[in-house]
PDB file of C-alpha atoms in Angstrom:
ATOM      1  CA  UNK A 219       0.000   0.000   0.000  1.00 84.00           C
ATOM      2  CA  UNK A 220       1.333   3.429  -1.006  1.00 83.00           C
ATOM      3  CA  UNK A 221       1.726   5.498   2.120  1.00 94.00           C
ATOM      4  CA  UNK A 222       3.630   7.996   4.212  1.00 97.00           C
ATOM      5  CA  UNK A 223       4.380   6.821   7.738  1.00 97.00           C
ATOM      6  CA  UNK A 224       5.416   8.852  10.760  1.00 98.00           C
ATOM      7  CA  UNK A 225       6.685   7.795  14.157  1.00 98.00           C
ATOM      8  CA  UNK A 226       5.911   8.323  16.890  1.00 97.00           C
ATOM      9  CA  UNK A 227       2.267   9.288  16.519  1.00 97.00           C
ATOM     10  CA  UNK A 228       2.127  10.836  19.981  1.00 97.00           C
ATOM     11  CA  UNK A 229       4.968  12.176  22.087  1.00 97.00           C
ATOM     12  CA  UNK A 230       5.201  13.980  25.407  1.00 97.00           C
ATOM     13  CA  UNK A 231       8.638  15.297  26.273  1.00 96.00           C
ATOM     14  CA  UNK A 232      10.354  17.950  28.362  1.00 97.00           C
ATOM     15  CA  UNK A 233      12.089  21.142  27.380  1.00 97.00           C
ATOM     16  CA  UNK A 234      15.600  20.593  26.038  1.00 97.00           C
ATOM     17  CA  UNK A 235      15.441  16.833  25.475  1.00 97.00           C
ATOM     18  CA  UNK A 236      16.448  16.106  21.884  1.00 97.00           C
ATOM     19  CA  UNK A 237      13.948  14.170  19.819  1.00 97.00           C
ATOM     20  CA  UNK A 238      13.515  12.878  16.281  1.00 98.00           C
ATOM     21  CA  UNK A 239      10.281  12.297  14.401  1.00 98.00           C
ATOM     22  CA  UNK A 240      10.745   9.863  11.563  1.00 98.00           C
ATOM     23  CA  UNK A 241       9.021  10.028   8.189  1.00 98.00           C
ATOM     24  CA  UNK A 242       9.141   7.387   5.494  1.00 98.00           C
ATOM     25  CA  UNK A 243       7.413   7.005   2.119  1.00 97.00           C
ATOM     26  CA  UNK A 244       7.238   3.993  -0.181  1.00 96.00           C
ATOM     27  CA  UNK A 245       6.208   5.785  -3.392  1.00 95.00           C
ATOM     28  CA  UNK A 246       9.706   6.688  -4.649  1.00 95.00           C
ATOM     29  CA  UNK A 247       8.841  10.383  -4.385  1.00 95.00           C
ATOM     30  CA  UNK A 248      11.585  12.934  -4.873  1.00 94.00           C
ATOM     31  CA  UNK A 249       9.906  15.688  -2.885  1.00 94.00           C
ATOM     32  CA  UNK A 250       9.286  15.546   0.867  1.00 95.00           C
ATOM     33  CA  UNK A 251       8.370  18.207   3.386  1.00 95.00           C
ATOM     34  CA  UNK A 252       7.363  18.863   6.981  1.00 97.00           C
ATOM     35  CA  UNK A 253       4.464  21.014   8.166  1.00 97.00           C
ATOM     36  CA  UNK A 254       3.192  22.018  11.548  1.00 97.00           C
ATOM     37  CA  UNK A 255      -0.435  22.777  12.339  1.00 97.00           C
ATOM     38  CA  UNK A 256      -1.423  25.167  15.105  1.00 95.00           C
ATOM     39  CA  UNK A 257      -4.834  26.566  16.085  1.00 91.00           C
ATOM     40  CA  UNK A 258      -5.419  29.905  14.426  1.00 88.00           C
ATOM     41  CA  UNK A 259      -2.243  29.649  12.352  1.00 89.00           C
ATOM     42  CA  UNK A 260      -3.137  26.763  10.072  1.00 89.00           C
ATOM     43  CA  UNK A 261      -0.556  24.558   8.398  1.00 93.00           C
ATOM     44  CA  UNK A 262       2.873  26.016   7.816  1.00 94.00           C
ATOM     45  CA  UNK A 263       5.873  24.483   6.107  1.00 93.00           C
ATOM     46  CA  UNK A 264       8.977  23.864   8.223  1.00 97.00           C
ATOM     47  CA  UNK A 265      11.474  22.310   5.781  1.00 96.00           C
ATOM     48  CA  UNK A 266      11.379  20.607   2.425  1.00 94.00           C
ATOM     49  CA  UNK A 267      13.623  18.409   0.344  1.00 95.00           C
ATOM     50  CA  UNK A 268      13.707  18.188  -3.433  1.00 92.00           C
ATOM     51  CA  UNK A 269      15.798  15.014  -3.399  1.00 92.00           C
ATOM     52  CA  UNK A 270      18.545  13.186  -1.527  1.00 94.00           C
ATOM     53  CA  UNK A 271      21.006  15.605   0.103  1.00 92.00           C
ATOM     54  CA  UNK A 272      18.894  18.591  -1.050  1.00 93.00           C
ATOM     55  CA  UNK A 273      17.018  20.330   1.768  1.00 95.00           C
ATOM     56  CA  UNK A 274      15.850  23.878   2.273  1.00 94.00           C
ATOM     57  CA  UNK A 275      13.993  26.043   4.775  1.00 94.00           C
ATOM     58  CA  UNK A 276      10.274  26.580   4.638  1.00 92.00           C
ATOM     59  CA  UNK A 277       8.323  29.304   6.402  1.00 90.00           C
ATOM     60  CA  UNK A 278       9.057  28.348  10.036  1.00 96.00           C
ATOM     61  CA  UNK A 279      12.413  26.509  10.226  1.00 97.00           C
ATOM     62  CA  UNK A 280      13.719  27.922  13.523  1.00 97.00           C
ATOM     63  CA  UNK A 281      14.406  25.239  16.109  1.00 97.00           C
ATOM     64  CA  UNK A 282      14.282  22.352  13.637  1.00 98.00           C
ATOM     65  CA  UNK A 283      16.757  20.333  11.604  1.00 98.00           C
ATOM     66  CA  UNK A 284      16.238  17.803   8.836  1.00 98.00           C
ATOM     67  CA  UNK A 285      18.318  15.408   6.792  1.00 96.00           C
ATOM     68  CA  UNK A 286      17.734  13.443   3.601  1.00 97.00           C
ATOM     69  CA  UNK A 287      20.294  10.699   3.319  1.00 97.00           C
ATOM     70  CA  UNK A 288      17.940   8.246   1.635  1.00 96.00           C
ATOM     71  CA  UNK A 289      15.150   8.965  -0.804  1.00 96.00           C
ATOM     72  CA  UNK A 290      12.461   7.314   1.306  1.00 97.00           C
ATOM     73  CA  UNK A 291      13.297   8.918   4.687  1.00 98.00           C
ATOM     74  CA  UNK A 292      13.077  12.505   5.909  1.00 98.00           C
ATOM     75  CA  UNK A 293      13.447  12.783   9.698  1.00 98.00           C
ATOM     76  CA  UNK A 294      12.626  15.941  11.633  1.00 98.00           C
ATOM     77  CA  UNK A 295      14.990  16.714  14.488  1.00 98.00           C
ATOM     78  CA  UNK A 296      14.323  18.992  17.441  1.00 98.00           C
ATOM     79  CA  UNK A 297      17.708  19.506  19.091  1.00 96.00           C
ATOM     80  CA  UNK A 298      16.361  21.381  22.116  1.00 97.00           C
ATOM     81  CA  UNK A 299      12.567  21.366  22.111  1.00 98.00           C
ATOM     82  CA  UNK A 300      10.675  24.239  23.697  1.00 98.00           C
ATOM     83  CA  UNK A 301       6.993  24.534  24.676  1.00 97.00           C
ATOM     84  CA  UNK A 302       6.269  26.698  21.602  1.00 97.00           C
ATOM     85  CA  UNK A 303       7.050  23.643  19.476  1.00 98.00           C
ATOM     86  CA  UNK A 304       4.028  21.858  20.892  1.00 98.00           C
ATOM     87  CA  UNK A 305       2.046  21.160  17.749  1.00 98.00           C
ATOM     88  CA  UNK A 306       0.653  18.634  15.284  1.00 97.00           C
ATOM     89  CA  UNK A 307       3.316  17.717  12.736  1.00 98.00           C
ATOM     90  CA  UNK A 308       2.783  16.319   9.261  1.00 98.00           C
ATOM     91  CA  UNK A 309       5.198  14.866   6.781  1.00 97.00           C
ATOM     92  CA  UNK A 310       4.272  14.946   3.093  1.00 96.00           C
ATOM     93  CA  UNK A 311       5.701  13.579  -0.126  1.00 95.00           C
ATOM     94  CA  UNK A 312       5.063  13.917  -3.830  1.00 92.00           C
ATOM     95  CA  UNK A 313       6.464  13.721  -7.296  1.00 88.00           C
ATOM     96  CA  UNK A 314       7.402  17.327  -8.004  1.00 73.00           C
ATOM     97  CA  UNK A 315       4.363  19.453  -8.741  1.00 72.00           C
ATOM     98  CA  UNK A 316       1.914  16.630  -8.324  1.00 82.00           C
ATOM     99  CA  UNK A 317      -0.433  15.476  -5.553  1.00 88.00           C
ATOM    100  CA  UNK A 318       1.083  15.743  -2.103  1.00 91.00           C
ATOM    101  CA  UNK A 319       0.393  12.807   0.213  1.00 93.00           C
ATOM    102  CA  UNK A 320       0.394  13.408   3.937  1.00 95.00           C
ATOM    103  CA  UNK A 321       1.354  11.130   6.786  1.00 96.00           C
ATOM    104  CA  UNK A 322      -0.992  10.481   9.721  1.00 96.00           C
ATOM    105  CA  UNK A 323       0.499  13.234  11.886  1.00 97.00           C
ATOM    106  CA  UNK A 324       2.530  13.358  15.101  1.00 98.00           C
ATOM    107  CA  UNK A 325       1.112  15.109  18.145  1.00 97.00           C
ATOM    108  CA  UNK A 326       3.939  16.600  20.191  1.00 98.00           C
ATOM    109  CA  UNK A 327       3.620  18.101  23.654  1.00 98.00           C
ATOM    110  CA  UNK A 328       6.689  19.801  25.108  1.00 98.00           C
ATOM    111  CA  UNK A 329       6.442  20.479  28.839  1.00 97.00           C
TER     112      UNK A 329
ATOM    113  CA  UNK B  63       2.367  35.932  -0.817  1.00 82.00           C
ATOM    114  CA  UNK B  64      -0.663  34.195  -2.197  1.00 87.00           C
ATOM    115  CA  UNK B  65      -3.847  34.390  -0.122  1.00 91.00           C
ATOM    116  CA  UNK B  66      -6.271  31.478   0.113  1.00 95.00           C
ATOM    117  CA  UNK B  67      -9.722  32.139   1.532  1.00 96.00           C
ATOM    118  CA  UNK B  68     -12.355  29.532   2.278  1.00 97.00           C
ATOM    119  CA  UNK B  69     -16.032  29.959   2.947  1.00 97.00           C
ATOM    120  CA  UNK B  70     -18.092  29.377   4.928  1.00 97.00           C
ATOM    121  CA  UNK B  71     -15.871  28.963   7.993  1.00 97.00           C
ATOM    122  CA  UNK B  72     -18.436  26.754   9.708  1.00 97.00           C
ATOM    123  CA  UNK B  73     -21.291  24.655   8.399  1.00 97.00           C
ATOM    124  CA  UNK B  74     -23.845  22.477  10.153  1.00 97.00           C
ATOM    125  CA  UNK B  75     -25.911  20.065   8.065  1.00 96.00           C
ATOM    126  CA  UNK B  76     -28.501  17.426   8.647  1.00 97.00           C
ATOM    127  CA  UNK B  77     -27.596  14.024   7.320  1.00 97.00           C
ATOM    128  CA  UNK B  78     -28.638  13.723   3.681  1.00 97.00           C
ATOM    129  CA  UNK B  79     -28.241  17.415   2.850  1.00 98.00           C
ATOM    130  CA  UNK B  80     -26.005  18.790   0.099  1.00 97.00           C
ATOM    131  CA  UNK B  81     -23.409  21.529   0.466  1.00 97.00           C
ATOM    132  CA  UNK B  82     -20.935  23.629  -1.493  1.00 98.00           C
ATOM    133  CA  UNK B  83     -17.632  24.814  -0.070  1.00 98.00           C
ATOM    134  CA  UNK B  84     -15.706  27.586  -1.771  1.00 98.00           C
ATOM    135  CA  UNK B  85     -11.997  28.372  -2.062  1.00 98.00           C
ATOM    136  CA  UNK B  86     -10.751  31.673  -3.505  1.00 97.00           C
ATOM    137  CA  UNK B  87      -7.105  32.363  -4.208  1.00 94.00           C
ATOM    138  CA  UNK B  88      -5.405  35.662  -4.914  1.00 91.00           C
ATOM    139  CA  UNK B  89      -3.017  34.716  -7.698  1.00 88.00           C
ATOM    140  CA  UNK B  90      -2.713  32.228 -10.504  1.00 83.00           C
ATOM    141  CA  UNK B  91      -1.667  28.782  -9.362  1.00 82.00           C
ATOM    142  CA  UNK B  92      -0.467  25.652 -11.055  1.00 80.00           C
ATOM    143  CA  UNK B  93      -2.175  23.166  -8.835  1.00 89.00           C
ATOM    144  CA  UNK B  94      -4.804  22.914  -6.140  1.00 94.00           C
ATOM    145  CA  UNK B  95      -5.746  20.170  -3.716  1.00 95.00           C
ATOM    146  CA  UNK B  96      -8.717  19.571  -1.440  1.00 97.00           C
ATOM    147  CA  UNK B  97      -8.243  17.733   1.845  1.00 97.00           C
ATOM    148  CA  UNK B  98     -10.496  16.427   4.582  1.00 97.00           C
ATOM    149  CA  UNK B  99      -9.092  16.494   8.098  1.00 96.00           C
ATOM    150  CA  UNK B 100     -11.029  13.950  10.104  1.00 92.00           C
ATOM    151  CA  UNK B 101     -11.742  14.252  13.839  1.00 88.00           C
ATOM    152  CA  UNK B 102      -8.601  12.231  14.560  1.00 89.00           C
ATOM    153  CA  UNK B 103      -6.465  14.843  12.808  1.00 91.00           C
ATOM    154  CA  UNK B 104      -5.550  12.882   9.701  1.00 92.00           C
ATOM    155  CA  UNK B 105      -5.354  14.777   6.392  1.00 94.00           C
ATOM    156  CA  UNK B 106      -7.042  12.829   3.642  1.00 93.00           C
ATOM    157  CA  UNK B 107      -6.518  13.698  -0.018  1.00 93.00           C
ATOM    158  CA  UNK B 108      -9.796  14.339  -1.766  1.00 96.00           C
ATOM    159  CA  UNK B 109      -8.875  15.902  -5.078  1.00 96.00           C
ATOM    160  CA  UNK B 110      -5.915  17.136  -7.011  1.00 94.00           C
ATOM    161  CA  UNK B 111      -7.622  19.560  -9.359  1.00 94.00           C
ATOM    162  CA  UNK B 112      -5.686  22.359 -11.070  1.00 91.00           C
ATOM    163  CA  UNK B 113      -8.624  22.940 -13.427  1.00 93.00           C
ATOM    164  CA  UNK B 114     -11.858  21.377 -14.579  1.00 95.00           C
ATOM    165  CA  UNK B 115     -14.185  19.054 -12.706  1.00 97.00           C
ATOM    166  CA  UNK B 116     -13.629  15.739 -10.970  1.00 97.00           C
ATOM    167  CA  UNK B 117     -15.993  13.423  -9.158  1.00 97.00           C
ATOM    168  CA  UNK B 118     -15.428  10.722  -6.578  1.00 96.00           C
ATOM    169  CA  UNK B 119     -18.598   9.154  -5.272  1.00 97.00           C
ATOM    170  CA  UNK B 120     -20.642  11.746  -3.386  1.00 97.00           C
ATOM    171  CA  UNK B 121     -17.910  14.338  -3.694  1.00 98.00           C
ATOM    172  CA  UNK B 122     -17.023  16.458  -6.666  1.00 98.00           C
ATOM    173  CA  UNK B 123     -14.807  19.469  -7.224  1.00 98.00           C
ATOM    174  CA  UNK B 124     -14.531  22.184  -9.814  1.00 97.00           C
ATOM    175  CA  UNK B 125     -11.646  24.598 -10.282  1.00 96.00           C
ATOM    176  CA  UNK B 126     -11.913  27.650 -12.522  1.00 95.00           C
ATOM    177  CA  UNK B 127      -8.297  28.735 -12.586  1.00 92.00           C
ATOM    178  CA  UNK B 128      -8.905  31.824 -14.741  1.00 92.00           C
ATOM    179  CA  UNK B 129     -11.331  33.154 -12.113  1.00 94.00           C
ATOM    180  CA  UNK B 130      -9.229  31.958  -9.177  1.00 95.00           C
ATOM    181  CA  UNK B 131     -11.692  29.801  -7.320  1.00 96.00           C
ATOM    182  CA  UNK B 132     -12.504  26.193  -6.615  1.00 97.00           C
ATOM    183  CA  UNK B 133     -15.673  24.556  -5.306  1.00 98.00           C
ATOM    184  CA  UNK B 134     -16.141  21.326  -3.398  1.00 98.00           C
ATOM    185  CA  UNK B 135     -19.584  19.723  -3.549  1.00 98.00           C
ATOM    186  CA  UNK B 136     -20.763  17.225  -0.984  1.00 98.00           C
ATOM    187  CA  UNK B 137     -24.008  15.453  -1.787  1.00 97.00           C
ATOM    188  CA  UNK B 138     -26.145  13.321   0.524  1.00 97.00           C
ATOM    189  CA  UNK B 139     -23.914  14.144   3.459  1.00 97.00           C
ATOM    190  CA  UNK B 140     -23.164  11.531   6.120  1.00 97.00           C
ATOM    191  CA  UNK B 141     -21.961  11.884   9.687  1.00 96.00           C
ATOM    192  CA  UNK B 142     -18.589  10.521   8.591  1.00 94.00           C
ATOM    193  CA  UNK B 143     -18.177  13.628   6.408  1.00 96.00           C
ATOM    194  CA  UNK B 144     -17.715  15.721   9.553  1.00 96.00           C
ATOM    195  CA  UNK B 145     -14.373  17.408  10.022  1.00 95.00           C
ATOM    196  CA  UNK B 146     -12.471  20.275   8.466  1.00 97.00           C
ATOM    197  CA  UNK B 147     -12.083  20.725   4.717  1.00 98.00           C
ATOM    198  CA  UNK B 148      -9.008  22.504   3.433  1.00 97.00           C
ATOM    199  CA  UNK B 149      -8.048  23.696   0.024  1.00 96.00           C
ATOM    200  CA  UNK B 150      -4.363  24.215  -0.651  1.00 95.00           C
ATOM    201  CA  UNK B 151      -2.617  25.781  -3.597  1.00 93.00           C
ATOM    202  CA  UNK B 152       0.818  24.818  -4.835  1.00 86.00           C
ATOM    203  CA  UNK B 153       3.342  27.626  -4.761  1.00 77.00           C
ATOM    204  CA  UNK B 154       6.993  26.993  -5.581  1.00 73.00           C
ATOM    205  CA  UNK B 155       8.059  24.405  -3.018  1.00 75.00           C
ATOM    206  CA  UNK B 156       5.110  24.366  -0.639  1.00 81.00           C
ATOM    207  CA  UNK B 157       1.375  24.222  -0.261  1.00 87.00           C
ATOM    208  CA  UNK B 158      -0.428  27.301   0.995  1.00 91.00           C
ATOM    209  CA  UNK B 159      -3.499  26.237   2.920  1.00 94.00           C
ATOM    210  CA  UNK B 160      -6.735  28.051   3.458  1.00 95.00           C
ATOM    211  CA  UNK B 161      -8.116  28.344   6.974  1.00 94.00           C
ATOM    212  CA  UNK B 162     -10.629  25.583   6.341  1.00 96.00           C
ATOM    213  CA  UNK B 163     -14.373  24.970   6.541  1.00 97.00           C
ATOM    214  CA  UNK B 164     -15.470  23.113   9.666  1.00 96.00           C
ATOM    215  CA  UNK B 165     -18.361  20.809   8.759  1.00 97.00           C
ATOM    216  CA  UNK B 166     -20.611  19.105  11.248  1.00 97.00           C
ATOM    217  CA  UNK B 167     -23.153  16.621   9.932  1.00 97.00           C
ATOM    218  CA  UNK B 168     -25.859  15.798  12.419  1.00 96.00           C
ATOM    219  CA  UNK B 169     -27.822  12.516  12.339  1.00 94.00           C
TER     220      UNK B 169
END
């Protein structure tokens, strides 16, 4: 089944404790990206990647890192999480310019 | 940047009713998608529709790119249609989302 998977789906952590949210797609898509969704602010792009070893900042990259060492994986790294990074996170993938497919989301609470 | 406006912001329907959701965008776009965010937070692709009309069961969508709007039609609504409907336009390397239409279908 063609899909985008994210792990974990739910995470509660404390300020400053490094964490990684994994994202994987099995559709051989070149393009992958991360979004966060917040009440009143909608969905905003954090980072995107056009292909392996090609990443770039989106609209709200501060406090996040990404890497794209393999085509199928695009992890999101929070080196020192803060409470303002409490959010619902989505990973997405697509063939460039075509339909974007979203993962199931990761709910993160930073205390 | 491009603005995406959706209307109405909220909609309550009785099961079996039909509805039309609208998405206006401020600039020409290459592509547009409609999503349904279910009560569990998952974003479900409904349509990829840069122009023209598409239908999928009880749902259909029309995009008139030259007039910068898209419509999503829901016919014979069911309680499982409840949630938030987003349109999103493709710009460069990202999607720009509208603020959504929150739909509640009552039995």
